[in-house]
Short mmCIF file of C-alpha atoms and ligand atoms in Angstrom, two decimals:
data_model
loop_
_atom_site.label_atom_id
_atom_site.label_comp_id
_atom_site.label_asym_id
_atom_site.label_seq_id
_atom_site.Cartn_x
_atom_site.Cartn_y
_atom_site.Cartn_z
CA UNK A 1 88.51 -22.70 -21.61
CA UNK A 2 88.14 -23.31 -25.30
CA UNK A 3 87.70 -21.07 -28.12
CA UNK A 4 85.32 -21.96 -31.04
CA UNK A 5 85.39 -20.12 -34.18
CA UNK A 6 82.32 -20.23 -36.87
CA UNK A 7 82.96 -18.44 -40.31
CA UNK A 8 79.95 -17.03 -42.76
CA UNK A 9 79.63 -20.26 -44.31
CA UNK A 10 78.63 -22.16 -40.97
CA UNK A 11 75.92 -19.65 -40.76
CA UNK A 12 74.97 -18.99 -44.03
CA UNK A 13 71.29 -20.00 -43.37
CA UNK A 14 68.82 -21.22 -40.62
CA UNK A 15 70.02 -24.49 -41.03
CA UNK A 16 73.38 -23.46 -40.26
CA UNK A 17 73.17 -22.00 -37.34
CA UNK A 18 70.93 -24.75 -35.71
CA UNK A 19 73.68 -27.07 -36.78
CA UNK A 20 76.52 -24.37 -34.67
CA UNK A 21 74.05 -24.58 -31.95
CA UNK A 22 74.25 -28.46 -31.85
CA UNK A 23 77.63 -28.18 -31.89
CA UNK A 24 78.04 -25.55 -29.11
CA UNK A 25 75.57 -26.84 -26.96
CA UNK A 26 77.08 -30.42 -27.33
CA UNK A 27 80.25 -29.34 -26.59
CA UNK A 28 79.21 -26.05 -23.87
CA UNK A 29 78.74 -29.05 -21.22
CA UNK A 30 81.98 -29.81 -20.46
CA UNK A 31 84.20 -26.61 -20.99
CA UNK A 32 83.44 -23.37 -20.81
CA UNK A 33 83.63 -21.91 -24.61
CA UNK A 34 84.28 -18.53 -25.87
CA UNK A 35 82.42 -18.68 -29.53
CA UNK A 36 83.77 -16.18 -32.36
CA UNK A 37 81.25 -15.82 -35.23
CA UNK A 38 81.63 -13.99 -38.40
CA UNK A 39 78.78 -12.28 -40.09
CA UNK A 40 76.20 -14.60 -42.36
CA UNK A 41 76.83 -16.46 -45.55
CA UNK A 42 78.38 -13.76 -48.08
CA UNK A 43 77.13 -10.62 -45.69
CA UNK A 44 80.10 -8.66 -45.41
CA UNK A 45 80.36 -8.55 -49.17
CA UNK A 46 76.91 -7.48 -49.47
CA UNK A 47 77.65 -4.50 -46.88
CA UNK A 48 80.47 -3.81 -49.27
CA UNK A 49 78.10 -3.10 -52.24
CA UNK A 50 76.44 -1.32 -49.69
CA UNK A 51 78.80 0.67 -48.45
CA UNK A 52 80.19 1.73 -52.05
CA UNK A 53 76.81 2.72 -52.99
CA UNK A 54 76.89 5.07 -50.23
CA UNK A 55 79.80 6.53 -50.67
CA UNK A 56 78.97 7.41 -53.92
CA UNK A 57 75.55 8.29 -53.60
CA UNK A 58 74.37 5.72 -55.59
CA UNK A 59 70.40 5.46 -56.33
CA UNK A 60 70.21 1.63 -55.80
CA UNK A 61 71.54 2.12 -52.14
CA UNK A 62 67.93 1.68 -50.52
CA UNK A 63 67.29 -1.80 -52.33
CA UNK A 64 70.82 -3.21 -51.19
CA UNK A 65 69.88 -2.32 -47.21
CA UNK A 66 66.55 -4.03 -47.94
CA UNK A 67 68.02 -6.95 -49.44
CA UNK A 68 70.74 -6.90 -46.57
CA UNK A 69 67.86 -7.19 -43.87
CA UNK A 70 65.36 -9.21 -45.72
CA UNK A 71 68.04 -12.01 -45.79
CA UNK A 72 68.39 -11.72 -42.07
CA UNK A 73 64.57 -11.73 -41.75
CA UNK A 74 63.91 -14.81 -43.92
CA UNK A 75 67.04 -16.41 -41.55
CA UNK A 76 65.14 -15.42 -37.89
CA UNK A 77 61.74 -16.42 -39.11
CA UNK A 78 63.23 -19.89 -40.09
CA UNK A 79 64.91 -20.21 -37.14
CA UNK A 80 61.76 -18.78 -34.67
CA UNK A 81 59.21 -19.58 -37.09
CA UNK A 82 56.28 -16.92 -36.10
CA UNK A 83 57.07 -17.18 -32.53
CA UNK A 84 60.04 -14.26 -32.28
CA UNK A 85 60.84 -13.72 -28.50
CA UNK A 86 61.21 -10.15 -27.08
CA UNK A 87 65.09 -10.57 -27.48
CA UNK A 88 65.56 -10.87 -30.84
CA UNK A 89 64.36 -7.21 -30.63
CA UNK A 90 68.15 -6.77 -30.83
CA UNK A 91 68.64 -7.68 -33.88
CA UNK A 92 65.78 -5.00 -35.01
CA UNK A 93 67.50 -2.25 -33.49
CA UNK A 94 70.93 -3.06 -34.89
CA UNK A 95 69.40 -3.29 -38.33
CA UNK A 96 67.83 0.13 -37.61
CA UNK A 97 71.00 1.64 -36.44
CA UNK A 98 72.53 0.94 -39.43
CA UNK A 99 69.62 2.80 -41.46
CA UNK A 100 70.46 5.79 -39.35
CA UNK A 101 73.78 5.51 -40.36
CA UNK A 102 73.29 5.25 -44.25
CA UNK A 103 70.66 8.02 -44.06
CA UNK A 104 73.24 10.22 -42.77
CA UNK A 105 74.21 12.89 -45.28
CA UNK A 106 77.17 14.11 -43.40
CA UNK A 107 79.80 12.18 -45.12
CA UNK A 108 83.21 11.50 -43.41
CA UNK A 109 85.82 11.97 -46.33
CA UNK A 110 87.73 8.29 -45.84
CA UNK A 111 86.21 5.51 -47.47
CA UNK A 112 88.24 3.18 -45.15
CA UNK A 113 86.83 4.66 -42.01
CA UNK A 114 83.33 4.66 -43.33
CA UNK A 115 83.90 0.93 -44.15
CA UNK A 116 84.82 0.18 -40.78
CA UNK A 117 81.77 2.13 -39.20
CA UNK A 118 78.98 -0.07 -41.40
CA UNK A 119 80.71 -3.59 -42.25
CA UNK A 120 80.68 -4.22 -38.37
CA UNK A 121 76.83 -4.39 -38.75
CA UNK A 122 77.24 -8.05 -40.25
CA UNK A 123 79.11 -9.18 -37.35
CA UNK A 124 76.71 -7.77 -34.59
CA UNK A 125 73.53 -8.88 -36.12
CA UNK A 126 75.01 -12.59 -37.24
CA UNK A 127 76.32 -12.97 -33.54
CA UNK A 128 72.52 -11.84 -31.96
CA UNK A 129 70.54 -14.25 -33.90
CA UNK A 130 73.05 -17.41 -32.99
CA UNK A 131 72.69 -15.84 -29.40
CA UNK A 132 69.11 -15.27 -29.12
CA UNK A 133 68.65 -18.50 -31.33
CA UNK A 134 70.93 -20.75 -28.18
CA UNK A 135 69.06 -18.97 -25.76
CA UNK A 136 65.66 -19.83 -27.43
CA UNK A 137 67.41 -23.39 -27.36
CA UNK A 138 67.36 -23.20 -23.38
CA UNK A 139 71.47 -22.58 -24.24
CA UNK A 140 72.09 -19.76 -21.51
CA UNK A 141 74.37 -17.41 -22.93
CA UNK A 142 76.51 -13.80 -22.80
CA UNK A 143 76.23 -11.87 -25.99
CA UNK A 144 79.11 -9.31 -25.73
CA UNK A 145 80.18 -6.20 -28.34
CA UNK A 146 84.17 -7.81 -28.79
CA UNK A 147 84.39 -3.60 -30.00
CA UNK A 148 84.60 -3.12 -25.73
CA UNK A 149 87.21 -5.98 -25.23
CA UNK A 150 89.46 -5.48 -28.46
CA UNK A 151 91.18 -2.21 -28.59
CA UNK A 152 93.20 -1.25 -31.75
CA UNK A 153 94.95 2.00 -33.38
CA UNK A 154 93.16 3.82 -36.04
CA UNK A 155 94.11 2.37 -39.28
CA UNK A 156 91.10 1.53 -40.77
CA UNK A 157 90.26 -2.08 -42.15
CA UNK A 158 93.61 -3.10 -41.16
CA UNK A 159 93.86 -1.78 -37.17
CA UNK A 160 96.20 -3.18 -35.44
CA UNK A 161 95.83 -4.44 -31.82
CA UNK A 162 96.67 -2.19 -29.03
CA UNK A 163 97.80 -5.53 -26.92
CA UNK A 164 98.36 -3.67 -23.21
CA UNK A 165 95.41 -1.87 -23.45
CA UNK A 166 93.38 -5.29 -25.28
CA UNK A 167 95.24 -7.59 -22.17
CA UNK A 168 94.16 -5.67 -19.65
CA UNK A 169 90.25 -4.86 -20.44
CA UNK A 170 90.34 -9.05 -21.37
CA UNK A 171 92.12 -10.03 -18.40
CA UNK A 172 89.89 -7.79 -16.34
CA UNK A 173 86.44 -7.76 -17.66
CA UNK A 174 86.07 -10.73 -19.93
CA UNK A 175 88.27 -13.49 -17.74
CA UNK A 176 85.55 -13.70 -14.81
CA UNK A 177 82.34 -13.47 -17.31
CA UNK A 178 83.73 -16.28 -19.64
CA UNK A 179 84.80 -18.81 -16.48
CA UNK A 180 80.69 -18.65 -15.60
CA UNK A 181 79.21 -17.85 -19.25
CA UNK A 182 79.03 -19.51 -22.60
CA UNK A 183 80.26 -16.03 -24.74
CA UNK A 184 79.05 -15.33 -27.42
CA UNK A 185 81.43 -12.67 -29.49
CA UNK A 186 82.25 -11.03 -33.14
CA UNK A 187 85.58 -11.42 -35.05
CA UNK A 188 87.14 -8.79 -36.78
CA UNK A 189 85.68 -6.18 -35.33
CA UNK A 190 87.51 -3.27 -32.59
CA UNK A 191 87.22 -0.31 -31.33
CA UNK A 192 90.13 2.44 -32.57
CA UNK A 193 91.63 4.94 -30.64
CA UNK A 194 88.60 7.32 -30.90
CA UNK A 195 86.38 4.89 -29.76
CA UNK A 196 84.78 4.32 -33.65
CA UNK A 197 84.88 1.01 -35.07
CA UNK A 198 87.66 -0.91 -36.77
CA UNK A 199 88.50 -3.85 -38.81
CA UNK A 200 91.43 -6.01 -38.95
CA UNK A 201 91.04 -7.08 -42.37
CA UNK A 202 88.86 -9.03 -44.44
CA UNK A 203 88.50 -12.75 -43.17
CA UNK A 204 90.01 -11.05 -40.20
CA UNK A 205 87.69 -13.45 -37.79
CA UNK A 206 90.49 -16.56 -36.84
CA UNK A 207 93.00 -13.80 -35.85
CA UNK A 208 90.00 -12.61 -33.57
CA UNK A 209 89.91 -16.22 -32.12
CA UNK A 210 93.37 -16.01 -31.54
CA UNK A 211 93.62 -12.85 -29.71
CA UNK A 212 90.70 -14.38 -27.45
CA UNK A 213 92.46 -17.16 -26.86
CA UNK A 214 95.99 -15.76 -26.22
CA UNK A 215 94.42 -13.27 -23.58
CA UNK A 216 92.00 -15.25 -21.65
CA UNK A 217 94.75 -18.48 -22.08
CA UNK A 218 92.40 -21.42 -23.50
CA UNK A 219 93.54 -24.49 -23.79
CA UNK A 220 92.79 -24.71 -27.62
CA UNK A 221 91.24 -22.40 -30.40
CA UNK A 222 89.39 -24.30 -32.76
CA UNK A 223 88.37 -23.43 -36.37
CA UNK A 224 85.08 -24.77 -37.36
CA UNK A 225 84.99 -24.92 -41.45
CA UNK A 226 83.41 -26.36 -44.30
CA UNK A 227 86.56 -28.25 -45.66
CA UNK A 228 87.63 -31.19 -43.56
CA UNK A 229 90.79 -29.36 -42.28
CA UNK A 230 94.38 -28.21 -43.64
CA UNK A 231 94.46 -29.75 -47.17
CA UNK A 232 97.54 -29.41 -48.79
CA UNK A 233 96.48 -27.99 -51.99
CA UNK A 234 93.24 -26.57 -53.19
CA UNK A 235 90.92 -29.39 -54.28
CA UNK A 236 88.97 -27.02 -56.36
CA UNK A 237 92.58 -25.94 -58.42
CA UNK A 238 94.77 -29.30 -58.01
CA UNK A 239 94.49 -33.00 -58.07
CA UNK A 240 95.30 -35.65 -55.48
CA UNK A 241 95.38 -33.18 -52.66
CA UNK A 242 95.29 -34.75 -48.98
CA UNK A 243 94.34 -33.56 -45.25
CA UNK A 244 97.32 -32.91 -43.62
CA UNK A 245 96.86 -33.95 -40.23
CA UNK A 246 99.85 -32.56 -38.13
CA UNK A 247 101.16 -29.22 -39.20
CA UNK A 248 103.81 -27.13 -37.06
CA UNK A 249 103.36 -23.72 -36.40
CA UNK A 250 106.24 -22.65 -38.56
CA UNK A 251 104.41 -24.27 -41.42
CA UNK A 252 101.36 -23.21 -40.87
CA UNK A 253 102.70 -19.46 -40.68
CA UNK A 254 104.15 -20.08 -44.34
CA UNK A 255 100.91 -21.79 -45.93
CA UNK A 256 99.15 -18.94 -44.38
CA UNK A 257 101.34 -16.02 -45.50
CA UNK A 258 101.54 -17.20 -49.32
CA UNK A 259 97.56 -17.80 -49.56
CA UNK A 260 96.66 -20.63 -48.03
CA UNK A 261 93.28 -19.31 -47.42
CA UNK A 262 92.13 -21.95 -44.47
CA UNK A 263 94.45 -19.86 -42.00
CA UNK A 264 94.21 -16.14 -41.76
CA UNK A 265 98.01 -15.29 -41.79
CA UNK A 266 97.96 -13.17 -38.98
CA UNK A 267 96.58 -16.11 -36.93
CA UNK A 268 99.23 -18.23 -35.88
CA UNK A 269 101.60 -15.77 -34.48
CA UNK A 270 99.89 -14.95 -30.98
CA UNK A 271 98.61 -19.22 -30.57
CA UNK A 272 102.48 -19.82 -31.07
CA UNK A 273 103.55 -17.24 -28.57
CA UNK A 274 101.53 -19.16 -26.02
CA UNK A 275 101.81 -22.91 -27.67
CA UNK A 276 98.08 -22.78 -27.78
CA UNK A 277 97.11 -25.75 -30.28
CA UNK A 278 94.72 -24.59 -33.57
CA UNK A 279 92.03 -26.73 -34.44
CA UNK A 280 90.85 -26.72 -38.28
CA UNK A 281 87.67 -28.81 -38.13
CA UNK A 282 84.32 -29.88 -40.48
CA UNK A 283 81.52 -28.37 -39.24
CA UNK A 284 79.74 -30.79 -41.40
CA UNK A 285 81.54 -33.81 -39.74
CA UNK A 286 82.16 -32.95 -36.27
CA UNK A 287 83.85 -36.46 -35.94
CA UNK A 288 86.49 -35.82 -37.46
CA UNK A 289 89.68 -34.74 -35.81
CA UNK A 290 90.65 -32.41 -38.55
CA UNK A 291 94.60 -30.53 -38.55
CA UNK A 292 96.20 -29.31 -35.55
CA UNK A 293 98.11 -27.00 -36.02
CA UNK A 294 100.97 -27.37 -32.61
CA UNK A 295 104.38 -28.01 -31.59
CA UNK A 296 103.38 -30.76 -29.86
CA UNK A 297 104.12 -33.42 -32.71
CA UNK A 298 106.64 -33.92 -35.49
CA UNK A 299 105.12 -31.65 -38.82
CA UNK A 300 104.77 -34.23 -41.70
CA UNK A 301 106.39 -33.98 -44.31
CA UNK A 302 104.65 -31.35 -46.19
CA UNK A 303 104.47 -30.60 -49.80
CA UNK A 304 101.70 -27.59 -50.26
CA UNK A 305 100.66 -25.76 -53.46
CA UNK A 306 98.70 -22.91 -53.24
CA UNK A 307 97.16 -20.98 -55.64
CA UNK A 308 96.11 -17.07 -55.75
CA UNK A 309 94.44 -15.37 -58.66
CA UNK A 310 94.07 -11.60 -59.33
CA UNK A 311 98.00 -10.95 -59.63
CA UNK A 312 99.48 -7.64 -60.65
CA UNK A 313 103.11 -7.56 -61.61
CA UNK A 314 104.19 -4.44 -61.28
CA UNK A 315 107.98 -3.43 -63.48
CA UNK A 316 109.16 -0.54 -61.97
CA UNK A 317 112.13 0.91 -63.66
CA UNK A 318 114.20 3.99 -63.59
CA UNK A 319 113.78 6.49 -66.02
CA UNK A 320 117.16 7.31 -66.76
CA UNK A 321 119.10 4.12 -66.51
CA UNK A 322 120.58 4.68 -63.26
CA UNK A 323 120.13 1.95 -60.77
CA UNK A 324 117.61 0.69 -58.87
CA UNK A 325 119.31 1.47 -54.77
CA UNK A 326 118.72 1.64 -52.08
CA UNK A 327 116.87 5.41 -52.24
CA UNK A 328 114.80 4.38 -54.92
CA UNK A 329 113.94 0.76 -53.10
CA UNK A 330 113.02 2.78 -50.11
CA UNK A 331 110.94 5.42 -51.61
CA UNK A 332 108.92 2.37 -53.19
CA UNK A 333 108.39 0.14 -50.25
CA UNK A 334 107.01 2.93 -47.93
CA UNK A 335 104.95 4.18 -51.18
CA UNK A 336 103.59 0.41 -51.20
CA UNK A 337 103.19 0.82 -47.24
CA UNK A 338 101.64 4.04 -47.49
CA UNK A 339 99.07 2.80 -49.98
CA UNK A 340 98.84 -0.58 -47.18
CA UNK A 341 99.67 -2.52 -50.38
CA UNK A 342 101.62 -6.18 -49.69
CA UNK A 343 103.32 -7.80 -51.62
CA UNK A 344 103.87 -11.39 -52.16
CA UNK A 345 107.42 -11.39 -54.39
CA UNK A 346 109.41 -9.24 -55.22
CA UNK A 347 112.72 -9.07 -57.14
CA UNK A 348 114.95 -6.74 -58.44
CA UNK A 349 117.96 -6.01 -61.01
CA UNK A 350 120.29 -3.04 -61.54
CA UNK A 351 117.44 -0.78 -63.25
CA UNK A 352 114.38 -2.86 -62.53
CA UNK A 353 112.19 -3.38 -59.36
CA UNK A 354 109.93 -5.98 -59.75
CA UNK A 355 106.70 -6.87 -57.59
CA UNK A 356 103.46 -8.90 -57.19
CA UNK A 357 100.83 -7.70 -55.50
CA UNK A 358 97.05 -8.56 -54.93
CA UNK A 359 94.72 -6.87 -57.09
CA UNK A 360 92.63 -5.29 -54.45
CA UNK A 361 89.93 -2.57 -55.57
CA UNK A 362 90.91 1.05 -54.59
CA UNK A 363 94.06 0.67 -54.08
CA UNK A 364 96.26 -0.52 -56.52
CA UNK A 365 95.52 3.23 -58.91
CA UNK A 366 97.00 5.38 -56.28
CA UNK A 367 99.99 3.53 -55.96
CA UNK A 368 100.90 3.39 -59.30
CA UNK A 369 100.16 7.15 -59.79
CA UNK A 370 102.66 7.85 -57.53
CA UNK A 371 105.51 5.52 -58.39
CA UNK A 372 104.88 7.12 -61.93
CA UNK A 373 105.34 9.89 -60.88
CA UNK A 374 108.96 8.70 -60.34
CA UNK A 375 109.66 5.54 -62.43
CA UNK A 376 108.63 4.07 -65.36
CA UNK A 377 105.92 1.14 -64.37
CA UNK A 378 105.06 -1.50 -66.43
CA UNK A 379 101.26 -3.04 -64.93
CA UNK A 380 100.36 -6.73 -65.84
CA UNK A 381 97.09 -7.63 -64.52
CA UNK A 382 95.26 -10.85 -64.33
CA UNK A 383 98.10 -13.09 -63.45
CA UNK A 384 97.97 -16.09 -61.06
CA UNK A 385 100.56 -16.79 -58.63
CA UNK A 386 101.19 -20.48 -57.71
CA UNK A 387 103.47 -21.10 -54.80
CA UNK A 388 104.87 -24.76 -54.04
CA UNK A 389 106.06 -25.20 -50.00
CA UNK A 390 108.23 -27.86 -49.92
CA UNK A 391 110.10 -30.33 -51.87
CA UNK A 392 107.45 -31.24 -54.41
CA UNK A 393 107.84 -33.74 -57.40
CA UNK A 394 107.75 -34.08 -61.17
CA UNK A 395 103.75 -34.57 -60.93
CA UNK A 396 103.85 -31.18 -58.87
CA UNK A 397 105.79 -29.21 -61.28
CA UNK A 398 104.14 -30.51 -64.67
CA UNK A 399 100.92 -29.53 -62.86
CA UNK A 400 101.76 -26.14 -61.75
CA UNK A 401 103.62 -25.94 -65.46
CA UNK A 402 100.29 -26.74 -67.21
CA UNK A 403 98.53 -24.21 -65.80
CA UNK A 404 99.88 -21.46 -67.60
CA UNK A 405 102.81 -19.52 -68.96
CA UNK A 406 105.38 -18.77 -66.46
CA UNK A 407 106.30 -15.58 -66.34
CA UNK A 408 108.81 -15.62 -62.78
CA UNK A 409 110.01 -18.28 -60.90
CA UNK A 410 111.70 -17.61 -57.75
CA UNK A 411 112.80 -20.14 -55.23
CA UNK A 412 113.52 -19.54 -51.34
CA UNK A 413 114.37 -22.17 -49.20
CA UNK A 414 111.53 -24.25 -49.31
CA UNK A 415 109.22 -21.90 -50.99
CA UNK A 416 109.00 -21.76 -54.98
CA UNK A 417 106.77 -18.98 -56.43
CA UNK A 418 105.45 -19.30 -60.34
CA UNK A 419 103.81 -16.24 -61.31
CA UNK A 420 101.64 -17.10 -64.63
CA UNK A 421 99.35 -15.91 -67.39
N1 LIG B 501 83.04 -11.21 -41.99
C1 LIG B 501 84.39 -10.82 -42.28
C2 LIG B 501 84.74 -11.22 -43.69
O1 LIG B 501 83.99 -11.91 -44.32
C3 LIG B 501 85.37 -11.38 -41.31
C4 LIG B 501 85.50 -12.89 -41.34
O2 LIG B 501 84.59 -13.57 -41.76
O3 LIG B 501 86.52 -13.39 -40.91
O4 LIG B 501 85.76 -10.82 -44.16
MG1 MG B 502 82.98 -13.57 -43.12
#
């Protein structure tokens, strides 16, 4: 049993997806595959606009849904030309479910749970067109709602999984259907303790693969992308970068955590648990052996930079000189916990707390209305964070130091952090 997982990118158009069915079908013939697939090209970000506009009652609302579907449309009628079979009636009355849903007045007050009960749309409808699109290719398949199989508590666009309950329905339900059935399934998508939908978290999709492939106990996950594999630096950001073949889990986890954005972070930790290798692979050149990500061989020697934009330093001070203890450092991490802010350094002196976090719409305000309530806070916005993993060398550091004014440096182990202008 493998698991295959296709981001937005792999179907962002009807080419796309006949090129995931090539690969799946290829592939479907000797190993039965469990296929993750994330919603369509830059679709969750358009269900975003969407679902701000209804929040706030916004008037263009109406032409966002219509742009929403009519990119779906133009994608089926490629793909089926004017033949449409009866099937991809599915995809109709997903699209018309969601109408219901925007049309309904009734507003629930949290934004976050709102989110979670429309940006599942892009998911559902992306995974019936590949389905109904493999099926049209004579590629028998199981289109299943991963909401029934994933169970999570209720904290909306980051749930976390429930894993007895999620083990059992998997073991159970999904084990015997996925030993017969090429399965077709969302990422990032659950089902909360209600029953409503969840998220777990933007790009949230890998750690879906993961889950999959911890519970039903494949052989290997495998992350189908449109960069060649683990690279050890952005090619877009730095120079000379290279495809790092081998990576260990360990290392992986790091890249991961401080940004590098080819791994979900939150993917590693359950394919570790059960030494279950990760794939990173080209869809474009499915030749090529990409990373794996394993135990199973010595980790090169790694030197990684990784690069994150949209930085907020935050200075939190007292207000009258006394120091920064342990009190005040807990009332501001549960205040950043409460507000489900991260962050990615942090530092402090006798009267100052210092810390980086993403600059994440919505929810950076609240937090720092309540920690001024308490503290004098400095806010510096627009920063970038560069992070080097591992030894590095003068050409590393006169890079990183030419791309803007360092403002914090802070070195652990084999992780150095420059936070710049
Ligand atoms: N579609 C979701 C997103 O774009 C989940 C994913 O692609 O992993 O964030
Ligand atoms: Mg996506």
């Amino acid at each position: 049993m493998k698991i295959y997982k296709f981001g937005g990118a792999s179907v962002k158009n009807a080419e796309g997806v006949k090129n995931v069915a090539q690969i799946i079908s290829r592939d479907a013939e000797s190993s039965s595959i469990l296929v993750v697939i994330s919603a369509m090209g830059k679709s969750t970000n358009a269900l975003e606009k969407i679902i701000n506009a209804y929040f706030h009652g916004n008037a263009e609302l109406t032409e966002l849904i219509q742009e929403f579907k009519s990119f779906h449309e133009e994608i089926i009628k490629d793909l089926f030309q004017e033949n449409t079979p009866i099937w991809m009636n599915e995809v109709y009355n997903l699209m018309l479910e969601l109408e219901c849903l925007l049309d309904n007045e009734n507003l629930h007050e949290d934004f976050d749970f709102i989110y979670d009960q429309i940006v599942v749309f892009g998911e559902l409808i992306s995974t019936r067109i590949v389905s109904g699109y493999l099926l049209k290719q004579g590629i028998i398949n199981q289109w299943i709602d991963s909401r029934n199989f994933i169970s999570t508590d209720s904290r909306h666009r980051d749930a976390r999984v429930q894993w007895e309950d999620t083990e059992r329905i998997v073991k159970n339900r999904l084990l015997p259907l996925s030993q017969k059935k090429l399965i077709i399934a969302q990422g990032f998508i659950g089902k909360g303790e209600k029953g409503e939908s969840t998220t777990l978290g933007r790009e949230g999709s890998d750690y879906s693969a993961a889950i999959f492939g911890k519970l039903l106990n494949a052989e290997s996950v495998t992350i189908w992308k449109d960069v060649p594999g683990v690279m050890n630096a952005d090619p877009k950001k730095f120079q000379n970068t290279k495809l790092i073949d081998n990576l260990s889990f360990n290392d992986a986890i790091e890249l991961a955590y401080y940004g590098a954005s080819v791994i979900h972070p939150k993917t590693i930790q359950p394919l570790k648990a059960s030494n279950i290798p990760l794939n990173v692979r080209s869809f474009l050149d499915t030749e090529a052996l990409g990373t794996c990500v394993s135990d199973n061989f010595s980790s090169s020697e790694i030197t990684s930079k990784i690069h994150k934009d949209k930085q907020i330093l935050l200075e939190i001070s007292t207000r009258d000189y006394t120091f920064i203890a342990e009190d005040s450092l807990s009332f501001i991490l549960s205040t950043l916990l409460e507000n489900k802010v991260r962050m990615n350094i942090m530092q402090n002196s006798a009267i100052q707390f210092n810390c980086v976090i993403d600059d994440r719409e919505n929810q950076h305000q609240r937090l720092i209305k309540t920690l001024k309530e308490h503290f004098n806070v400095e806010v510096k916005t627009g920063l970038q964070l560069v992070t080097l993993y591992g030894k590095g060398n003068e050409t590393d550091k006169k890079e990183i130091s030419a791309m803007g004014e360092i403002l914090l440096e802070q070195n652990i182990g084999k992780v150095t952090h420059h936070l710049m202008r």
